Coordinates of C-alpha atoms and ligand atoms in Angstrom, one line a residue:
M370 CA 89.1 135.4 15.8
R371 CA 89.6 135.9 19.5
L372 CA 88.0 132.6 20.3
R373 CA 90.0 130.8 17.7
S374 CA 93.3 132.1 19.1
A375 CA 92.2 131.2 22.6
V376 CA 91.5 127.7 21.5
A377 CA 94.9 127.5 19.7
L378 CA 96.6 128.8 22.8
A379 CA 94.8 126.3 25.0
A380 CA 95.7 123.5 22.5
T381 CA 99.3 124.5 22.4
A382 CA 99.4 124.7 26.2
A383 CA 97.8 121.3 26.5
L384 CA 100.2 119.8 24.0
A385 CA 103.1 121.3 25.8
A386 CA 101.9 120.1 29.2
G387 CA 101.2 116.7 27.7
A388 CA 104.6 116.4 26.1
A389 CA 106.2 117.4 29.4
W390 CA 104.2 114.8 31.2
L391 CA 105.3 112.2 28.6
L392 CA 108.9 113.1 28.9
R393 CA 109.1 113.0 32.7
P394 CA 108.4 109.7 34.5
A395 CA 105.2 109.9 36.5
A396 CA 106.2 111.5 39.8
R397 CA 104.6 108.7 41.7
T398 CA 104.4 105.0 40.8
V399 CA 102.7 102.2 42.8
Y400 CA 103.6 98.5 42.3
L401 CA 101.1 96.0 43.5
G402 CA 99.5 92.7 42.6
G403 CA 102.4 90.4 43.3
P404 CA 104.7 89.5 46.1
I405 CA 107.2 92.2 47.0
L406 CA 110.3 90.9 48.8
T407 CA 111.7 93.8 50.7
V408 CA 114.9 92.1 52.1
D409 CA 114.5 94.5 55.1
A410 CA 115.7 93.4 58.6
A411 CA 112.7 91.2 59.0
D412 CA 112.6 89.9 55.4
R413 CA 109.1 91.2 55.1
V414 CA 107.0 90.4 52.0
V415 CA 104.6 93.2 51.3
E416 CA 101.6 93.9 49.0
A417 CA 102.6 97.3 47.6
L418 CA 105.5 99.7 47.0
G419 CA 105.4 103.4 46.1
V420 CA 108.1 105.2 44.3
E421 CA 108.4 109.0 44.1
G422 CA 111.0 110.3 41.7
E423 CA 114.1 108.1 42.0
R424 CA 113.4 106.9 45.6
I425 CA 111.1 104.5 47.4
A426 CA 108.6 106.5 49.4
A427 CA 106.1 103.9 50.7
V428 CA 106.1 100.2 51.5
G429 CA 103.2 98.3 53.0
S430 CA 99.7 97.1 52.4
R431 CA 97.8 97.9 49.2
E432 CA 95.6 100.3 51.1
E433 CA 98.4 102.1 52.8
V434 CA 100.4 102.6 49.7
L435 CA 97.3 103.7 47.6
A436 CA 96.4 106.1 50.3
W437 CA 99.9 107.6 50.1
A438 CA 99.6 107.8 46.3
G439 CA 96.4 109.8 46.7
G440 CA 95.0 108.8 43.3
R441 CA 97.8 110.6 41.4
A442 CA 100.1 107.7 40.8
R443 CA 100.8 105.4 37.8
V444 CA 99.9 102.0 39.0
V445 CA 101.8 98.9 37.8
D446 CA 100.0 95.7 38.3
L447 CA 102.6 92.9 38.8
A448 CA 99.9 90.4 38.0
G449 CA 101.4 87.8 40.2
R450 CA 105.0 88.4 39.3
A451 CA 107.5 89.3 42.0
L452 CA 109.3 92.5 42.8
V453 CA 112.7 92.4 44.5
P454 CA 115.6 94.8 45.2
G455 CA 117.9 95.3 42.2
F456 CA 120.8 92.9 42.3
I457 CA 124.2 94.2 43.4
D458 CA 127.3 92.6 42.0
A459 CA 129.5 91.9 45.0
H460 CA 132.4 91.1 42.7
G461 CA 132.8 91.2 38.9
H462 CA 134.7 92.9 36.2
F463 CA 132.3 95.2 34.3
P464 CA 132.5 95.5 31.3
G465 CA 134.1 92.0 31.1
S466 CA 130.8 90.3 30.2
G467 CA 130.9 92.2 26.8
I468 CA 134.3 90.9 25.7
T469 CA 132.9 88.2 23.5
A470 CA 131.5 91.0 21.4
V471 CA 135.1 91.6 20.3
Y472 CA 137.3 88.6 21.3
V473 CA 137.0 84.9 20.4
D474 CA 134.8 82.9 22.7
L475 CA 136.6 79.8 23.8
S476 CA 134.3 78.7 26.6
S477 CA 133.1 75.1 27.0
P478 CA 129.7 73.7 27.9
P479 CA 127.5 74.6 29.7
I480 CA 128.5 78.1 28.8
G481 CA 130.0 77.7 25.3
E482 CA 130.6 75.1 22.6
V483 CA 134.4 74.3 22.7
R484 CA 135.0 70.6 23.5
R485 CA 138.6 69.9 22.3
L486 CA 141.8 71.7 21.4
D487 CA 140.9 71.5 17.7
D488 CA 137.9 73.7 18.5
V489 CA 140.1 76.2 20.2
I490 CA 142.5 76.3 17.3
E491 CA 139.7 76.4 14.6
R492 CA 138.0 79.4 16.2
L493 CA 141.3 81.3 16.5
R494 CA 142.2 80.3 12.9
V495 CA 138.9 81.7 11.6
R496 CA 139.4 85.0 13.4
A497 CA 143.1 85.3 12.3
A498 CA 142.0 84.8 8.7
E499 CA 139.8 87.9 9.0
K500 CA 142.8 90.0 10.2
A501 CA 145.8 91.5 8.6
P502 CA 149.1 89.6 9.3
G503 CA 150.7 90.9 12.5
E504 CA 147.4 91.9 14.1
W505 CA 146.7 90.3 17.5
V506 CA 144.1 87.6 17.9
V507 CA 142.7 87.3 21.4
G508 CA 140.6 84.4 22.7
W509 CA 138.9 84.2 26.0
S510 CA 137.8 81.5 28.5
Y511 CA 139.2 78.2 27.5
D512 CA 139.1 75.6 30.3
D513 CA 141.8 73.0 30.1
T514 CA 139.9 70.6 32.3
L515 CA 136.9 70.7 30.1
L516 CA 138.8 70.0 26.9
A517 CA 139.0 66.3 25.8
E518 CA 142.8 66.5 26.0
R519 CA 142.7 67.9 29.5
R520 CA 145.6 70.3 29.0
H521 CA 146.3 73.9 28.1
P522 CA 147.0 74.8 24.5
T523 CA 150.8 75.2 23.9
R524 CA 152.6 77.5 21.4
A525 CA 152.7 74.5 19.0
D526 CA 148.9 74.1 19.2
L527 CA 148.3 77.8 18.7
D528 CA 150.8 78.0 15.8
R529 CA 148.4 75.8 13.9
A530 CA 145.9 78.6 14.1
S531 CA 148.4 81.1 12.7
T532 CA 152.1 81.8 12.6
E533 CA 151.6 85.3 11.1
H534 CA 149.4 86.7 13.9
P535 CA 150.3 86.9 17.5
I536 CA 147.7 84.9 19.4
V537 CA 146.8 85.0 23.1
A538 CA 144.2 82.6 24.5
W539 CA 143.1 83.4 28.1
H540 CA 142.2 80.7 30.6
V541 CA 138.7 80.9 32.0
S542 CA 140.2 82.0 35.4
G543 CA 141.9 85.0 33.9
H544 CA 145.0 83.9 35.9
L545 CA 146.7 82.1 33.0
C546 CA 147.1 82.5 29.3
A547 CA 148.6 80.6 26.3
L548 CA 150.6 82.3 23.5
N549 CA 151.7 81.2 20.1
S550 CA 155.2 81.6 18.8
A551 CA 154.5 85.0 17.2
A552 CA 153.1 86.3 20.5
L553 CA 156.0 85.0 22.5
A554 CA 158.4 86.7 20.1
R555 CA 156.3 90.0 20.4
V556 CA 156.5 89.9 24.2
G557 CA 160.2 88.9 23.9
L558 CA 160.1 85.7 25.9
D559 CA 162.7 83.0 25.3
A560 CA 164.6 80.3 27.2
A561 CA 166.7 83.1 28.8
T562 CA 163.7 84.9 30.3
P563 CA 163.5 84.3 34.1
D564 CA 160.2 83.6 35.8
P565 CA 158.9 86.9 37.4
P566 CA 158.2 87.0 41.1
G567 CA 154.7 85.5 41.7
G568 CA 154.5 84.0 38.2
R569 CA 155.7 81.1 36.1
I570 CA 156.6 80.7 32.4
R571 CA 156.0 77.1 31.6
R572 CA 158.8 75.5 29.6
D573 CA 159.5 72.5 27.4
A574 CA 162.3 70.1 27.9
S575 CA 164.8 72.5 26.3
G576 CA 163.8 75.3 28.7
A577 CA 162.1 77.3 26.0
P578 CA 158.6 78.8 26.9
D579 CA 155.9 76.3 26.0
G580 CA 153.4 79.1 25.6
V581 CA 151.6 79.0 28.9
L582 CA 152.0 81.8 31.4
E583 CA 150.8 81.7 35.0
E584 CA 149.8 84.5 37.3
T585 CA 152.1 87.5 37.3
A586 CA 153.8 86.1 34.2
T587 CA 150.6 87.1 32.3
E588 CA 151.5 90.8 33.2
L589 CA 154.4 90.5 30.7
L590 CA 151.7 91.2 28.0
R591 CA 151.1 94.6 29.5
G592 CA 152.0 97.3 27.1
V593 CA 152.5 94.7 24.3
L594 CA 149.0 93.6 23.8
P595 CA 147.2 96.6 22.3
P596 CA 144.1 97.9 24.2
P597 CA 140.8 97.7 22.4
T598 CA 140.2 100.4 19.9
L599 CA 137.5 103.0 20.7
R600 CA 135.1 101.1 18.5
E601 CA 135.8 97.8 20.1
A602 CA 135.6 99.3 23.6
W603 CA 132.2 100.7 22.8
A604 CA 131.0 97.3 21.5
I605 CA 132.2 95.7 24.7
V606 CA 130.5 98.2 27.0
R607 CA 127.3 98.1 25.0
E608 CA 127.1 94.3 25.2
A609 CA 128.1 94.2 28.9
T610 CA 125.5 96.8 29.7
R611 CA 122.8 94.8 28.0
R612 CA 123.8 91.6 29.8
T613 CA 124.0 93.4 33.1
L614 CA 120.6 94.9 32.9
A615 CA 119.1 91.7 31.5
A616 CA 120.3 89.9 34.6
G617 CA 118.5 92.4 36.9
V618 CA 121.8 93.9 38.1
T619 CA 121.3 97.5 39.0
T620 CA 124.8 98.0 40.5
A621 CA 127.7 96.5 38.6
Q622 CA 131.3 96.3 39.7
N623 CA 134.7 96.8 38.1
G624 CA 136.6 94.7 40.6
Y625 CA 140.2 95.3 39.3
A626 CA 140.2 98.6 37.5
E627 CA 143.0 99.7 35.3
A628 CA 143.9 103.4 35.3
A629 CA 142.7 103.7 31.6
Q630 CA 139.2 102.5 32.6
L631 CA 138.5 105.2 35.2
G632 CA 137.9 108.2 33.0
P633 CA 135.8 106.4 30.4
L634 CA 133.6 104.8 33.1
L635 CA 133.0 108.3 34.6
W636 CA 132.1 110.0 31.4
L637 CA 130.0 107.2 30.0
S638 CA 128.0 107.4 33.2
R639 CA 127.7 111.2 33.0
L640 CA 126.5 111.0 29.4
G641 CA 123.8 108.6 30.5
L642 CA 125.2 105.7 28.5
L643 CA 125.6 103.5 31.6
P644 CA 122.1 103.1 33.0
M645 CA 123.2 101.0 36.0
R646 CA 125.4 102.2 38.9
I647 CA 129.0 101.1 39.1
V648 CA 131.4 100.4 42.0
V649 CA 135.0 100.6 41.0
W650 CA 137.8 98.8 42.8
P651 CA 141.1 100.2 41.5
R652 CA 143.9 97.6 41.3
E653 CA 146.8 98.0 43.6
E654 CA 149.1 100.0 41.3
V655 CA 146.2 102.3 40.4
A656 CA 145.1 102.9 44.0
E657 CA 148.7 103.6 44.8
R658 CA 148.7 106.4 42.3
I659 CA 145.5 107.8 43.6
L660 CA 146.9 107.7 47.1
A661 CA 150.0 109.5 45.9
G662 CA 148.0 112.2 44.2
D663 CA 149.3 111.2 40.8
L664 CA 145.9 110.1 39.5
D665 CA 142.6 111.8 40.2
F666 CA 139.5 109.5 40.7
D667 CA 136.9 111.2 42.9
P668 CA 133.5 110.5 41.3
P669 CA 131.2 113.5 41.8
D670 CA 128.1 111.4 42.2
P671 CA 128.9 108.2 44.1
D672 CA 125.4 107.0 43.6
R673 CA 126.3 106.6 39.9
V674 CA 130.0 105.7 40.0
R675 CA 131.6 105.0 43.4
R676 CA 135.2 104.4 44.2
G677 CA 135.3 101.3 46.4
A678 CA 138.0 99.2 47.9
V679 CA 141.5 98.8 46.6
K680 CA 141.9 95.3 45.0
L681 CA 144.9 93.1 45.8
I682 CA 145.5 89.5 44.7
A683 CA 147.1 87.0 47.1
D684 CA 146.9 83.7 45.1
G685 CA 145.4 82.3 41.9
S686 CA 142.5 80.0 41.0
I687 CA 141.9 76.4 42.1
Q688 CA 140.9 75.2 38.6
G689 CA 144.2 76.8 37.4
Y690 CA 146.2 74.9 40.1
T691 CA 147.5 78.3 41.3
A692 CA 145.4 78.7 44.4
F693 CA 147.6 78.4 47.5
L694 CA 146.5 75.5 49.7
T695 CA 147.7 74.2 53.1
Q696 CA 147.3 70.6 51.9
P697 CA 148.3 69.2 48.5
Y698 CA 145.9 69.1 45.5
F699 CA 143.9 65.9 45.2
V700 CA 145.3 65.0 41.8
P701 CA 148.6 66.9 41.4
P702 CA 149.2 68.7 38.1
G703 CA 152.7 67.4 37.7
D704 CA 155.1 64.9 39.3
D705 CA 155.1 66.5 42.8
P706 CA 152.6 64.8 45.0
D707 CA 153.0 67.5 47.6
Y708 CA 152.1 70.4 45.2
R709 CA 149.8 72.9 46.9
G710 CA 150.1 76.0 44.7
W711 CA 151.9 79.1 45.7
P712 CA 151.3 82.7 46.9
R713 CA 151.2 85.3 44.2
I714 CA 152.6 87.9 46.5
A715 CA 155.2 87.4 49.3
P716 CA 153.6 87.7 52.8
A717 CA 155.9 90.7 53.8
E718 CA 154.8 92.6 50.6
L719 CA 151.1 91.7 51.2
N720 CA 151.4 93.0 54.8
A721 CA 153.1 96.2 53.7
Q722 CA 150.4 96.9 51.0
V723 CA 147.5 96.1 53.4
E724 CA 149.0 98.3 56.1
R725 CA 149.6 101.2 53.7
F726 CA 146.0 101.3 52.4
H727 CA 144.4 100.4 55.8
R728 CA 146.3 103.3 57.4
A729 CA 145.2 105.7 54.7
G730 CA 141.5 104.8 55.5
W731 CA 140.8 102.6 52.4
Q732 CA 138.6 99.6 52.3
I733 CA 140.7 96.6 51.1
A734 CA 139.5 93.7 49.0
V735 CA 141.9 90.8 48.7
H736 CA 141.5 87.9 46.3
G737 CA 142.1 84.6 48.2
N738 CA 141.0 81.1 47.1
G739 CA 143.2 78.6 48.9
D740 CA 143.2 78.4 52.7
A741 CA 147.0 79.1 52.9
A742 CA 146.4 82.3 51.0
I743 CA 143.4 83.1 53.3
D744 CA 145.7 82.6 56.4
E745 CA 148.1 85.2 54.9
I746 CA 145.4 87.7 54.1
L747 CA 143.9 87.4 57.6
D748 CA 147.3 87.8 59.1
A749 CA 147.8 91.0 57.1
F750 CA 144.3 92.4 58.1
E751 CA 145.0 91.6 61.7
A752 CA 148.4 93.1 61.8
A753 CA 147.2 96.3 60.1
Q754 CA 144.3 96.6 62.6
R755 CA 146.6 96.0 65.5
A756 CA 149.0 98.7 64.3
Y757 CA 146.3 101.2 63.3
P758 CA 143.0 100.3 64.9
R759 CA 140.0 101.4 62.8
D760 CA 136.3 100.8 63.4
D761 CA 134.2 99.2 60.7
A762 CA 136.9 98.9 58.0
R763 CA 134.8 96.1 56.2
H764 CA 137.8 94.6 54.5
I765 CA 136.8 91.9 52.0
L766 CA 138.0 88.4 51.4
V767 CA 137.2 87.9 47.7
H768 CA 136.2 84.3 46.8
A769 CA 137.3 82.7 50.2
Q770 CA 136.5 79.4 48.6
M771 CA 138.6 77.2 50.9
A772 CA 137.9 79.1 54.1
R773 CA 138.1 76.8 57.1
D774 CA 135.9 77.1 60.1
D775 CA 138.7 78.6 62.2
Q776 CA 139.2 81.2 59.4
L777 CA 135.5 82.1 59.4
D778 CA 135.8 82.6 63.2
R779 CA 138.7 84.9 62.6
M780 CA 136.8 86.9 59.9
K781 CA 134.0 87.3 62.4
R782 CA 136.4 88.6 65.0
L783 CA 138.2 90.9 62.6
G784 CA 135.0 92.3 61.0
V785 CA 136.1 90.9 57.6
I786 CA 133.3 90.1 55.0
P787 CA 133.9 87.1 52.8
S788 CA 132.4 87.2 49.3
F789 CA 131.9 83.6 48.1
F790 CA 132.2 82.4 44.5
V791 CA 129.5 79.8 45.2
L792 CA 128.9 79.1 41.5
H793 CA 132.0 77.0 41.7
T794 CA 129.8 74.3 43.2
Y795 CA 128.0 74.2 39.8
Y796 CA 130.5 75.0 37.1
W797 CA 133.6 73.2 38.6
G798 CA 131.9 71.1 41.4
D799 CA 132.5 67.7 39.8
R800 CA 136.1 68.5 39.1
H801 CA 136.7 70.0 42.5
R802 CA 135.6 66.6 44.0
D803 CA 137.4 64.3 41.5
V804 CA 140.5 66.3 40.5
F805 CA 141.5 69.5 42.4
L806 CA 140.4 69.0 46.0
G807 CA 138.9 65.6 46.6
P808 CA 135.5 64.8 48.1
E809 CA 136.1 66.2 51.6
R810 CA 137.4 69.7 50.8
A811 CA 135.1 70.0 47.7
A812 CA 132.1 69.4 49.9
R813 CA 132.8 72.5 51.9
I814 CA 133.9 74.8 49.2
S815 CA 132.3 78.3 49.6
P816 CA 131.1 77.4 53.2
T817 CA 128.0 79.6 53.3
R818 CA 126.2 77.6 56.0
S819 CA 129.2 77.7 58.3
A820 CA 129.4 81.4 57.8
E821 CA 125.6 81.9 58.5
E822 CA 125.9 79.8 61.7
R823 CA 128.5 82.2 62.9
G824 CA 126.4 85.3 62.2
L825 CA 129.0 86.3 59.6
R826 CA 127.8 88.6 57.0
F827 CA 128.8 87.4 53.5
T828 CA 128.1 88.2 49.8
L829 CA 127.9 86.0 46.7
H830 CA 129.3 86.8 43.3
A831 CA 130.0 85.4 39.8
D832 CA 133.3 87.1 39.0
T833 CA 132.0 87.8 35.5
P834 CA 133.4 87.3 32.9
V835 CA 134.8 84.1 34.6
V836 CA 131.2 82.8 34.5
P837 CA 128.1 84.7 33.3
L838 CA 126.5 87.3 35.6
E839 CA 123.3 85.5 36.6
P840 CA 122.2 86.4 40.1
L841 CA 119.3 83.9 40.0
R842 CA 121.7 81.1 39.2
I843 CA 123.9 82.3 42.1
L844 CA 120.8 81.9 44.3
W845 CA 120.1 78.5 42.9
A846 CA 123.7 77.3 43.5
A847 CA 123.8 78.5 47.1
V848 CA 120.4 77.0 47.9
N849 CA 120.9 73.6 46.0
R850 CA 124.6 73.0 45.6
R851 CA 124.4 70.8 42.6
T852 CA 127.1 70.3 40.0
T853 CA 126.8 70.3 36.2
S854 CA 126.3 66.5 36.4
G855 CA 123.5 66.9 38.9
A856 CA 125.4 65.6 41.9
E857 CA 125.0 67.2 45.3
L858 CA 128.2 69.0 46.5
G859 CA 128.2 69.6 50.3
P860 CA 124.5 69.8 50.9
E861 CA 125.3 70.6 54.6
Q862 CA 126.5 74.0 53.3
R863 CA 123.2 74.9 51.7
I864 CA 121.4 78.1 52.8
G865 CA 117.8 79.3 52.5
V866 CA 116.5 81.5 49.7
Q867 CA 116.1 84.6 51.8
R868 CA 119.7 84.3 53.0
A869 CA 121.0 83.9 49.5
L870 CA 118.9 86.8 48.2
R871 CA 120.3 89.0 51.0
A872 CA 123.8 88.1 49.9
V873 CA 123.2 89.6 46.4
T874 CA 121.2 92.6 47.6
A875 CA 121.3 94.0 51.2
D876 CA 124.6 92.5 52.3
A877 CA 126.2 93.4 48.9
A878 CA 125.1 97.0 49.5
W879 CA 126.6 96.7 53.0
Q880 CA 129.9 95.4 51.6
H881 CA 130.0 98.5 49.4
F882 CA 129.2 100.9 52.4
E883 CA 125.9 101.6 50.6
E884 CA 123.4 100.1 53.0
A885 CA 121.8 103.5 53.6
T886 CA 120.8 103.9 50.0
K887 CA 120.5 100.4 48.4
G888 CA 120.0 96.7 48.9
S889 CA 116.5 96.6 50.4
L890 CA 113.1 98.0 49.6
E891 CA 112.6 100.6 52.3
P892 CA 111.4 104.2 52.2
G893 CA 114.2 106.6 51.4
K894 CA 116.3 104.2 49.5
L895 CA 116.9 104.4 45.8
A896 CA 114.2 102.8 43.7
D897 CA 116.5 100.1 42.1
L898 CA 114.1 97.2 41.4
V899 CA 113.7 94.0 39.4
I900 CA 110.5 92.4 38.3
L901 CA 110.8 88.6 38.2
S902 CA 108.6 86.1 36.5
R903 CA 107.8 84.6 39.9
S904 CA 108.8 84.8 43.5
P905 CA 112.1 83.1 44.4
L906 CA 110.4 81.8 47.6
D907 CA 108.0 79.5 45.6
D908 CA 110.2 76.8 44.1
P909 CA 113.8 76.8 45.5
A910 CA 114.8 73.8 43.4
H911 CA 114.3 75.8 40.2
L912 CA 115.5 79.3 41.0
D913 CA 117.6 79.3 37.9
R914 CA 114.5 79.1 35.7
I915 CA 113.1 82.4 37.0
R916 CA 113.3 85.1 34.3
V917 CA 114.1 88.8 34.8
L918 CA 111.3 90.7 33.1
E919 CA 112.1 94.3 33.9
T920 CA 115.0 96.2 35.5
I921 CA 114.4 99.6 37.1
V922 CA 117.2 102.0 38.2
G923 CA 116.3 105.0 40.3
G924 CA 112.6 104.7 39.4
S925 CA 113.3 104.6 35.6
S926 CA 112.7 101.4 33.6
V927 CA 116.0 100.7 31.9
W928 CA 115.5 97.2 30.5
R929 CA 112.4 95.1 29.6
A930 CA 112.4 91.5 28.4
E931 CA 109.6 92.3 26.0
D932 CA 111.6 95.1 24.3
E933 CA 114.5 92.7 23.8
A934 CA 112.2 90.1 22.3
D935 CA 111.0 92.8 19.8
V936 CA 114.5 93.5 18.7
R937 CA 115.2 89.8 18.0
Ligands
ZN1402 ZN1 137.7 88.8 40.0

């Protein structure tokens, strides 16, 4: 009897101990058996990496790291696959990559299937038929220059999809949208409505809105277009989370946060429903409220959710003809051969906003694509620094696509970090050369090599949902600079794989003031890791074919390709 209870007790204890061991990740894990790209200061490639809890504890040779583990570690054999730092999104709009879970996908090849206006209309018509009359139908990501008709849908086009549902179709840039007649009526736009400052309501010959809204005119939808329901919001977040982790991104970004997004991002993270880390850039009006004390956003664990820069917007997008250039567009969009776009914000107002946030100690990120807009942004940064000198402000020039050499010199002098949207060389490269910019300016779009030659730190991004969040395709674009037709675009601006990798890891961490905890594989940093099907150093021409196999955040595996395959 006594023996039996002793056995039972021992069994129970063993079971409990076993269960506890199963629940908790092994205290120590060693990765070995494949190249480990540390992205440290010397770009070392090492044999083994040891993780303890949620941090990296040992990096070095197989012998060194196994000696550190002391025989008590779980050993992961990479079997020739590569380990790199988790990718950090230098600029994107989480959870934007999940919007197609709820809204109509209007994207064209190579991303989607829409080839002509009829495709746009048909997709919106099908969705409208599923909804009660009066309910909004929202489409996302049409690209006028990839439609056979080479123009935006107008109210008349969209009325063919429905006259009973208000419809809004967003341009791929997010800087323009097209409305049908019901939507125009809902917003209250007619011939008498003036253009708002920094925006344009396109009109027909009679002066009535033709349906297309540019830049700040799209803000007229604010408060009229209902926000997603709770159920829709969750579907968007769930899909965005899956896509983010499947891309190997361990730190996502919301690069233009609305006030209504701040609370949900915080509590979703606290509930453990967002396995990745998030950096939030409040949009200007939201940051203003935080600054004034009207809105509280002070994340308790900045390693999970961090408040980053305030985000301002100085111009639009090149492919929307709203980027502000110093020289005219190559093929003008209308009758004016001197058309060069326009600033979305008056220079005096931009200066005032930059000065206010700079003085308050904020980091500032300003969207600027055209070189005229970049001049104005750098003027604002410089004036603020002169009035209120501050060390290491790390203000960010977001996109910086048309940055000239003298502007890169100025960024270097001012300590400004450009974040390049280098995927434009692929997705819009042919049209930048033939339509928007002409061969000369297109060749030096996203001038990464010029930046590197100046010792200027820079990051690379996808601005998702503008294009899919695929860091390996970003690397491929920066290293190869090929368009969708396969043509080279400015090969003299190509950079090496290590430099490109740094721009989506270590330098992206630096851009977020997180270089002490993230971005490279060094002892003491968070164990945010990605296992890739092969080393990016092996075959630079085909970087886009590398597959993400596993994503690890803080030492815990949060996504594995094989699990996803099981689900399908
Ligand atoms: Zn953006």
